XYZ file of C-alpha atoms in Angstrom:
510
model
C 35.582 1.994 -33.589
C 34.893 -0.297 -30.843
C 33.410 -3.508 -32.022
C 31.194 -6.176 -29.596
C 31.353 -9.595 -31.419
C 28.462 -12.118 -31.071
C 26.764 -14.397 -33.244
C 23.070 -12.674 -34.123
C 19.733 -14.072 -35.457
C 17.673 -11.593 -37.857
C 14.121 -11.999 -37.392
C 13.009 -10.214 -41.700
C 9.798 -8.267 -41.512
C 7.906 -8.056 -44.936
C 4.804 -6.142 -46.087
C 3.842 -4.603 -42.699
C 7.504 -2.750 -42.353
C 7.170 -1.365 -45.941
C 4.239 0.082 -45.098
C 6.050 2.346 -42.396
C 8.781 3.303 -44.317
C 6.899 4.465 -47.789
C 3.260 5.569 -46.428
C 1.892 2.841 -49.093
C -0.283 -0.312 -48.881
C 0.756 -3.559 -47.647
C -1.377 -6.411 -48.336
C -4.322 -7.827 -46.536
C -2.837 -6.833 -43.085
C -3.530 -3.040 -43.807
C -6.688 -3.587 -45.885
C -8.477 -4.737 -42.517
C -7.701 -1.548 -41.065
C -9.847 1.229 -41.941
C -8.334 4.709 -42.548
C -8.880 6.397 -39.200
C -6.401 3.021 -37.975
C -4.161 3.817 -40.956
C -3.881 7.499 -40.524
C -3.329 6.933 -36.483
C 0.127 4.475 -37.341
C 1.400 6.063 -40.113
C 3.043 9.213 -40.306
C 1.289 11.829 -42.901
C 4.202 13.255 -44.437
C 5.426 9.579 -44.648
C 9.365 8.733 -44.626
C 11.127 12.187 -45.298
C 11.385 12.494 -49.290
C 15.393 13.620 -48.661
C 17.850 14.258 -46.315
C 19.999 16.421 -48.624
C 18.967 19.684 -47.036
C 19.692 18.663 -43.712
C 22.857 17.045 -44.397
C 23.833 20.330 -46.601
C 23.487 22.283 -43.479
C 25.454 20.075 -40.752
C 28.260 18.174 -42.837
C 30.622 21.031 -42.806
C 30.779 20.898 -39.059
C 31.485 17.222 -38.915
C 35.659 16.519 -39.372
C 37.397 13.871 -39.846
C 40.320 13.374 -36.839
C 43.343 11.368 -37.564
C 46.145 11.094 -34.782
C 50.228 10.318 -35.459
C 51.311 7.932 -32.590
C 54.420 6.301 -31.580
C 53.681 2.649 -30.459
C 55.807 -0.011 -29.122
C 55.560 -3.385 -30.645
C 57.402 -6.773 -29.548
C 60.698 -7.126 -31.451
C 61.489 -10.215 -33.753
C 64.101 -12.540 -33.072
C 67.486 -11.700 -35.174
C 68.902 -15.139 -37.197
C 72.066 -13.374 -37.247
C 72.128 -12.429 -33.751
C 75.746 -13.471 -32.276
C 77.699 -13.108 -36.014
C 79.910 -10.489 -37.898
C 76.753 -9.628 -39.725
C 74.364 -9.021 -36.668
C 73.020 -4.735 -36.782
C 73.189 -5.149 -40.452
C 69.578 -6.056 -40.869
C 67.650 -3.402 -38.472
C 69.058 -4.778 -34.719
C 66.279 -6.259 -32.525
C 68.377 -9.372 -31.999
C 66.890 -9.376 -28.563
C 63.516 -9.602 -29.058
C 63.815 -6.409 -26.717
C 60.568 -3.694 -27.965
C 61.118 -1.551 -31.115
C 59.267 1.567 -31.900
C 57.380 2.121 -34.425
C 54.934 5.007 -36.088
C 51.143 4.505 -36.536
C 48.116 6.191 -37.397
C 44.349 6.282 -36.479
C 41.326 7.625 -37.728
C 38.172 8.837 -36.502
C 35.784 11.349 -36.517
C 34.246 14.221 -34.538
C 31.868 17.498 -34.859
C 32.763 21.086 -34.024
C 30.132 22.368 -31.319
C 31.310 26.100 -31.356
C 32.587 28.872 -33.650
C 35.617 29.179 -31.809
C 36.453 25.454 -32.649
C 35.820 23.407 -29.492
C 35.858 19.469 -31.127
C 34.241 16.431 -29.735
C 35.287 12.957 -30.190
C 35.653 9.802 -28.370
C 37.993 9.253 -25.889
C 39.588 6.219 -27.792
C 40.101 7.854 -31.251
C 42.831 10.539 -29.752
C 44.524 7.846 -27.021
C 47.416 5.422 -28.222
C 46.482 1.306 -27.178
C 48.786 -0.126 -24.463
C 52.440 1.314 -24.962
C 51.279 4.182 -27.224
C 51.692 7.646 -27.222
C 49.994 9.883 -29.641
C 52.427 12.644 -30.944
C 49.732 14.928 -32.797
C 46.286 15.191 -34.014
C 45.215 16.620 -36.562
C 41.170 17.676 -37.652
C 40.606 17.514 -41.262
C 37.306 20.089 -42.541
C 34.932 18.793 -44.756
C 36.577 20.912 -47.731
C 40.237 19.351 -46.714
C 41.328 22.162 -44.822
C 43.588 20.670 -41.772
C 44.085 21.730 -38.407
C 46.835 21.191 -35.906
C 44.429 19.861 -32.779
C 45.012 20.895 -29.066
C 43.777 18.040 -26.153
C 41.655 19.363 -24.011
C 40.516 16.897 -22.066
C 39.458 13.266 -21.742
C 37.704 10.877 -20.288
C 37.731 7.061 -20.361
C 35.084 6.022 -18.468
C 32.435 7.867 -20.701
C 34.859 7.651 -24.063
C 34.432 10.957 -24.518
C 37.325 14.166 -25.540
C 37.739 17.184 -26.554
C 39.977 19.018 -28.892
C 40.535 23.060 -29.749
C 41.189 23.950 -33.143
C 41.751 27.884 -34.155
C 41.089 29.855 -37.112
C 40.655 33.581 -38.059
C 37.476 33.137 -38.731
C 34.060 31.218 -37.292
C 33.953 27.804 -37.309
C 30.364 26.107 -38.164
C 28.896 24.347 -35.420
C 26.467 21.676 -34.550
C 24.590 21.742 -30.999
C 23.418 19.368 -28.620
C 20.022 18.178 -28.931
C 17.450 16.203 -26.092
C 18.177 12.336 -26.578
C 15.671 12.140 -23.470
C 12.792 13.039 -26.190
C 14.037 10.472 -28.507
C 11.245 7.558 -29.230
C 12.205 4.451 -30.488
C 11.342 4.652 -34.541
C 12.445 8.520 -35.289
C 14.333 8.786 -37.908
C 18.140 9.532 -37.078
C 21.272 10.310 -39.944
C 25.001 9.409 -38.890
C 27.798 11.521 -40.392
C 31.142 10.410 -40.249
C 34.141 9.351 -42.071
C 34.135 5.348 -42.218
C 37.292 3.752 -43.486
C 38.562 6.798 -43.754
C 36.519 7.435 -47.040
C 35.448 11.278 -46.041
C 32.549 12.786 -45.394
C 29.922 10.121 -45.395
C 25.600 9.840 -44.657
C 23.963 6.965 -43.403
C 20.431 6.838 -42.660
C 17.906 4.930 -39.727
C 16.136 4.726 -37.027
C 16.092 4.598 -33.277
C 16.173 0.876 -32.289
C 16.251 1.184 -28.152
C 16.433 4.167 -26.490
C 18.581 2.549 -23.110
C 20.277 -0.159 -24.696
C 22.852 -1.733 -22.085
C 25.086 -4.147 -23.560
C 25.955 -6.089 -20.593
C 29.467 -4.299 -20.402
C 28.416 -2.997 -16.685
C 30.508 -0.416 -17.191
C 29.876 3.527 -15.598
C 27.973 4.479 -18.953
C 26.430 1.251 -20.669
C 23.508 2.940 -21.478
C 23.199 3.947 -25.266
C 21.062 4.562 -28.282
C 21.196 2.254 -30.799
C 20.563 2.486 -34.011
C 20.334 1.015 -37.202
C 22.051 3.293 -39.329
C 25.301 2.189 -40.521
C 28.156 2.774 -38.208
C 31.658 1.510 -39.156
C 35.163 1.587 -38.639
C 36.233 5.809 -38.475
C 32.535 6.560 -37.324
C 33.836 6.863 -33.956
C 33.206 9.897 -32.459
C 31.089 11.126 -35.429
C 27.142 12.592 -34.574
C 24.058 10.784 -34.803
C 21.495 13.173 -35.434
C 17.756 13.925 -35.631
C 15.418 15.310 -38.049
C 15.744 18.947 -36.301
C 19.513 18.530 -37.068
C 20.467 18.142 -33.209
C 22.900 15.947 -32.261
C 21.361 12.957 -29.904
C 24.254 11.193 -29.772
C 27.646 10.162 -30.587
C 28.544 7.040 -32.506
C 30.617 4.914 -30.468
C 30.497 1.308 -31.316
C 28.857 -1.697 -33.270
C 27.725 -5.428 -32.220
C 28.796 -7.442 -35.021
C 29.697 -11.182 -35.961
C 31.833 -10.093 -39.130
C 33.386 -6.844 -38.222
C 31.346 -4.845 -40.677
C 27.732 -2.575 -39.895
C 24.900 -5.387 -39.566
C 22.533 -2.291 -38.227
C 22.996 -2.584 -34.321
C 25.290 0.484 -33.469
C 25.440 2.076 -30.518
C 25.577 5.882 -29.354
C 26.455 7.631 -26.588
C 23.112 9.687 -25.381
C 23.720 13.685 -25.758
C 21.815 13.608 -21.855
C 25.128 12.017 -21.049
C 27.638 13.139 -23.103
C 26.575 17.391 -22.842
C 27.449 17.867 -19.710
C 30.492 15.690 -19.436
C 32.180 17.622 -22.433
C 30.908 21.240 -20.914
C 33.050 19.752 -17.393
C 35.852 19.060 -19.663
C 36.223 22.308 -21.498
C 36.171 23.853 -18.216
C 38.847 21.738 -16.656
C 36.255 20.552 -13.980
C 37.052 17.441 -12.542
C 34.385 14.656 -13.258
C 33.631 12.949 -9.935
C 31.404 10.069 -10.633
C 29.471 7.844 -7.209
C 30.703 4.801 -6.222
C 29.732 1.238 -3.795
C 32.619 -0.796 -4.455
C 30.909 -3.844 -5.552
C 31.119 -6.817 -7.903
C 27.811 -7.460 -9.177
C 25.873 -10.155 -11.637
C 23.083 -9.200 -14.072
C 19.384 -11.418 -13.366
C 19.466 -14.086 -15.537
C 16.320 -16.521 -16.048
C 17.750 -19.199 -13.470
C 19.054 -16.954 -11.107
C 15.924 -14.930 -11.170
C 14.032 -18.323 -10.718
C 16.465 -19.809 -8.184
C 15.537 -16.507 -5.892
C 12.053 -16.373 -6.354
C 12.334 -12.865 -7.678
C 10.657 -11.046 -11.231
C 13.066 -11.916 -14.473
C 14.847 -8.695 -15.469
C 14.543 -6.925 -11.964
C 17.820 -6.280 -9.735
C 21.784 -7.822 -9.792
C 23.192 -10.031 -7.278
C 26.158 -9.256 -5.623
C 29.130 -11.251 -6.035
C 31.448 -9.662 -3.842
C 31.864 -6.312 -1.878
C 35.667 -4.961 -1.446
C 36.172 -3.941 1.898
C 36.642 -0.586 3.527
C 34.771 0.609 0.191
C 30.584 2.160 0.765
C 29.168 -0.872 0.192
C 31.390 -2.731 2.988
C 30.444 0.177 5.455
C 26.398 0.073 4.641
C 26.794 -3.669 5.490
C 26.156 -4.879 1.459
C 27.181 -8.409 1.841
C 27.875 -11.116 -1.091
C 24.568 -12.895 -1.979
C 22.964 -9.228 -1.443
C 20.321 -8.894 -4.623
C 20.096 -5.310 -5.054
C 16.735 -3.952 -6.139
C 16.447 -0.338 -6.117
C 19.135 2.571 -5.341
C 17.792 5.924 -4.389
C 14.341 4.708 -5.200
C 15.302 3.758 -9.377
C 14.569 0.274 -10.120
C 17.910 -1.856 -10.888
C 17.033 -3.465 -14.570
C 19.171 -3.896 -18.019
C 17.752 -0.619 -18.534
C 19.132 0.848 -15.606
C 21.654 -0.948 -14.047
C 23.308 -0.340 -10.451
C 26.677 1.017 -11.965
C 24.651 3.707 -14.156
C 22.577 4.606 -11.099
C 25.595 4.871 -8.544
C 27.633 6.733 -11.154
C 25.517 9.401 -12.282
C 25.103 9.855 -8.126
C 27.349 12.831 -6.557
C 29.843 11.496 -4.090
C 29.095 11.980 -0.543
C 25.036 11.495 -0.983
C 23.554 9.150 1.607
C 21.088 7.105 -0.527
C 18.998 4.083 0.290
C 19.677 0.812 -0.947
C 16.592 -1.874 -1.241
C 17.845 -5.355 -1.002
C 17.029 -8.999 -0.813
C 19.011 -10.948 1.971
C 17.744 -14.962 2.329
C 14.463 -14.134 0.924
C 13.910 -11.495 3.256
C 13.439 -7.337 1.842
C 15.385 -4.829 4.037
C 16.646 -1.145 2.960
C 20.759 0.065 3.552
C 21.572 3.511 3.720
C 24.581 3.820 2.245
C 27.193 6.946 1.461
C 28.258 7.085 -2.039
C 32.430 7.623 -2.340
C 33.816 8.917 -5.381
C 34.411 6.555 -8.662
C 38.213 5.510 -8.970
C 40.063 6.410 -12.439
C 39.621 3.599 -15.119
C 43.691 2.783 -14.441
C 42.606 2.516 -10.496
C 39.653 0.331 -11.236
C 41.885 -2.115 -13.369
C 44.072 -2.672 -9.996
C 41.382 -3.685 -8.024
C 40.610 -5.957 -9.862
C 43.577 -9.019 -10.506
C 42.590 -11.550 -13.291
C 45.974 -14.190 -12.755
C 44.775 -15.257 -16.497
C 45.307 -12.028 -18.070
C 48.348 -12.248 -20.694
C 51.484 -10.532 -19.636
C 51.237 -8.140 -22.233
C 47.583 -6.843 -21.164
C 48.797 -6.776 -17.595
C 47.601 -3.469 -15.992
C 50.185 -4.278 -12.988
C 52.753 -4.593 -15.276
C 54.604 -1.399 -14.575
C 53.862 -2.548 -10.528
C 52.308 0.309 -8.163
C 55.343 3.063 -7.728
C 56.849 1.217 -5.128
C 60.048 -0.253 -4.825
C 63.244 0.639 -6.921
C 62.761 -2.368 -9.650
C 65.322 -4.470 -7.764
C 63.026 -7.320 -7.773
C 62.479 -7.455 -11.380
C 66.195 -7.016 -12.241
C 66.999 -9.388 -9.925
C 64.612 -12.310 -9.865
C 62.577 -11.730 -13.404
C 59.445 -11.147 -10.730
C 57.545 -8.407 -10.799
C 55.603 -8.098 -7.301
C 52.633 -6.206 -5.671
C 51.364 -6.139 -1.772
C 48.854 -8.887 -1.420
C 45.588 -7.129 -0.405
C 42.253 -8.955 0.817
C 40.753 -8.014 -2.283
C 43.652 -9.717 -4.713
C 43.509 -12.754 -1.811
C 39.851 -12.901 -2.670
C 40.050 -12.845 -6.254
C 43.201 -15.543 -5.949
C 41.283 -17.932 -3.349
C 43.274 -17.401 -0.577
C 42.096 -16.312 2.894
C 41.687 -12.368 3.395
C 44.544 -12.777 6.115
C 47.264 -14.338 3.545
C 50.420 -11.603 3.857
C 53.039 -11.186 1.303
C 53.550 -10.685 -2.418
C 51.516 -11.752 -5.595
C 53.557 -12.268 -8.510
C 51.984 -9.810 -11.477
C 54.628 -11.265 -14.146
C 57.505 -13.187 -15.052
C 60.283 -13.165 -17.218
C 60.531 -16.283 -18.478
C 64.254 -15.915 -19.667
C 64.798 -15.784 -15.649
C 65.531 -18.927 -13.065
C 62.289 -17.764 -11.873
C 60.836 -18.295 -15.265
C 62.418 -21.795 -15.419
C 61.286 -22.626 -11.886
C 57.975 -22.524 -12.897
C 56.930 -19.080 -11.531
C 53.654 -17.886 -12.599
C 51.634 -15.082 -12.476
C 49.206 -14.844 -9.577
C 51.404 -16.732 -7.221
C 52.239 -15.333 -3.839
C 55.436 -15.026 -2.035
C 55.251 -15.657 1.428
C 59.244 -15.177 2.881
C 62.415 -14.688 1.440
C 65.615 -16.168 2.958
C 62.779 -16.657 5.687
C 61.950 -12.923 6.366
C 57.932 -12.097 5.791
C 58.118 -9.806 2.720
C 54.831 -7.673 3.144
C 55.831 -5.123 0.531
C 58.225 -4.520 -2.374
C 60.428 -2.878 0.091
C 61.116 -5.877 2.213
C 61.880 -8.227 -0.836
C 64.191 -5.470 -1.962
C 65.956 -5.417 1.176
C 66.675 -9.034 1.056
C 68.254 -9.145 -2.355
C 70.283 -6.502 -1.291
C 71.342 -8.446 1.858
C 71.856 -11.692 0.196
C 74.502 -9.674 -3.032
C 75.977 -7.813 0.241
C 76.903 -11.431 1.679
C 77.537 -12.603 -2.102
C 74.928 -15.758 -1.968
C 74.247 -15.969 -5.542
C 70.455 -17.093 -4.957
C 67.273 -16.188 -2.351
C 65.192 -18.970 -0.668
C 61.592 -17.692 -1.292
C 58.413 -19.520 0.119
C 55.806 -19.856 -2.680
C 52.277 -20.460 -2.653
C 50.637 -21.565 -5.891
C 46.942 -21.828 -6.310
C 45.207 -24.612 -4.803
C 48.931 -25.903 -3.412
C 50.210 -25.606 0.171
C 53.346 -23.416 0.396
C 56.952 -24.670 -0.833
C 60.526 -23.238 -0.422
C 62.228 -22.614 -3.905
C 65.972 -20.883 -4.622
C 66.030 -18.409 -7.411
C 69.059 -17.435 -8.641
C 69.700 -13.785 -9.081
C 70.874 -12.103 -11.925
């Protein structure tokens, strides 16, 4: 279950609420009302007297997915390490990563007799170093099936798995979350804590909730039923027993339901998991910008509506945005004629666009209105989009350069403790320096290396070494190699930190 953390006010509702939920008076504020007001706000069957016979009919398609994995964790330090008794106590003396076995639990609802399962995306995938060695779908009744991947996709969190059977499976469908009005009543099924089948009951809180993620697909349903830890992936349903969405995540200040969960729409999710049972590829649009939400003062520092349009921070170049002319300061408005707001926010407009459309894009430049034409270029992969964009204060460990870009031979790392990218204008932009800077941003350091002890960090950028320009792995590698060849036992690099001018500094190799 994903969790977004906040500190939340609760604004408690008394007599007027009750009279909602049970059809029944509620003080003076009803009384002045006469009946034909009454009958007009309040429904006439009332709130539904049970959901048993519902939930008897869709709880046996609902499973419960639990996934073996094998994940690397740091290893401990061993006292004994360097003594007779050193290996007697479970090795790791080296700190150097163990292995180790895990679990995970979610849940999921079958949407066809022949046993096609969907889930989200994050309940079947392994965290950083993981990698998840089976699943396995549990029936209501305790039955178990061995589950096959069929596909995935981060950027929506959705999957889909293939169980088999001799016989029928019973299914759940897809419902219209477009016809979904804030106040119907929805049920979530799911298997929280790993407790089994399990019914909550609420309503429909927003209808296009965005929770300021900006991601592809912040756009959900949320909900006040309660949604907890194993609901992932589970159905939120309405009163014709369709499924409207899929539980995904909670907002939450103790880590426990407080009634604001989220679920993926079934207008979004339907035809993502029909692409991935077919093994189509999911091409999504794509401007290659950095944009800002409106706040209040920036709305007010603009002279522009509160709530309307996002500013952009910064445009990467040779990306659609670049080529339309979007510059930095841009306030985007509309896109294709939709209104940018929290509702619907640039990234959910451009990625729900096909690549390759020519769209117009209304902006404010300096006060002034203008339209772009722009052509919309296909969405990178969630790994692709996490190396565009270089945060030097992300820990080591949640470094997605870590494992570097495929090129070069490792000599670098084994050599110097540095692991080392090309320095493009977009990293220079992100690190300060001017788009022309050429050479090599450190992505991490080991600090048991001279480079470690020489005060090497990450996001600094190698300029030369033994004064040769390095401009990619390659040429650093080529200079090691030189310097062992001549047996120098260190390389002069030229360093620039951030905010410093450029210094020479030996590293020893290793």
């Amino acid at each position: 279950m994903r969790y977004a953390y906040g500190v939340t006010s609760a604004l408690l509702l008394g007599g007027a609420a009750l009279s909602l939920a049970t059809g029944l008076p509620a003080g003076a504020q009803v009384a002045q009302n006469d009946a034909s007001q009454m009958n007009a706000v309040v429904p006439r069957a009332g709130a539904p007297a049970s959901f048993a016979d519902l939930t008897q009919q869709l709880q046996p398609a609902v499973v419960n997915i639990s996934t073996r994995q094998k994940v690397q964790v740091a290893g401990g330090g061993n006292p004994f390490a360097g003594t007779p008794f050193e290996g007697l106590f479970g090795g790791g003396g080296n700190g150097a990563p163990q292995t180790r076995e895990a679990q995970s639990l979610g849940s999921g609802f079958i949407i066809s007799a022949d046993g096609y399962v969907v889930t989200n995306n994050h309940v079947v995938t392994a965290d950083g170093r993981g990698q998840v060695e089976s699943i396995t779908v549990t029936m209501p009744d305790g039955t178990e099936y061995p589950a096959k991947l069929v596909g995935k996709d981060a950027q929506s969190d959705l999957a889909v798995l293939k169980i088999n059977a001799a016989k029928p499976f019973p299914f759940v469908k897809f419902g219209d979350s477009r016809s979904a009005r804030v106040g119907d009543w929805v049920i979530a099924i799911g298997n929280p804590f790993g407790l089994g089948g399990t019914v909550t009951s609420g309503i429909v809180s927003a209808v296009t909730r965005s929770t300021g993620s900006g991601t592809a697909y912040d756009r959900y349903i949320q909900t006040d039923a309660s949604i907890n830890r194993g609901n992932s992936g589970g159905p939120m349903f309405d009163m014709k027993g369709q499924v409207i969405g899929i539980n995904n995540a909670i907002f939450s200040p103790t880590g426990g339901s407080v009634g604001i969960g989220f679920a993926i729409p079934a207008e979004t999710a339907a035809p993502i998991v029909d692409k991935l049972i077919k093994g189509v590829a999911i091409e999504r649009g794509y401007l290659g910008v950095q944009i800002q939400p409106m706040s209040e003062d920036l709305a007010d520092s603009l002279g522009l509506a509160h709530n309307r349009g996002e500013l952009v921070q910064s445009v990467q170049p040779g990306q659609p945005a670049a080529t339309a002319g979007i510059q930095p300061g841009d306030v985007v408005l509309k896109v294709d004629g939709k209104d940018v707001s929290p509702e619907q926010t640039l990234s959910y407009i451009v990625a729900n666009t096909a690549p390759g459309k020519r769209i117009p894009i209304e902006i404010m430049r300096q006060g002034k209105r203008m339209t772009i034409t722009a052509t919309v270029g296909k969405r990178p992969s969630e790994e692709e989009m996490a190396k565009q964009t270089f945060n030097p204060n992300t820990p080591q460990q949640d470094d997605p350069y870590q494992q570097g870009q495929g090129q070069g031979e490792g000599l670098a790392e084994k050599a110097l403790g540095l692991s080392v990218l090309p320095l493009t204008a977009q990293i220079a932009g992100q690190l300060g320096v001017p788009a022309t800077t050429r050479g090599l941003v450190v992505s991490r350091v080991d600090p048991s290396s001279d480079a470690g002890a020489r005060g090497f960090t990450r996001g600094d950028i190698i300029l030369s070494a033994n004064y040769r320009d390095v401009l990619t792995v390659a040429d650093l590698e080529a200079t090691i190699r030189a310097a062992k060849t001549e047996n120098r036992a260190a390389v002069l690099l030229r360093v620039q930190k951030r905010g410093q001018p450029a210094i020479y500094l030996p590293v020893r190799l290793r």
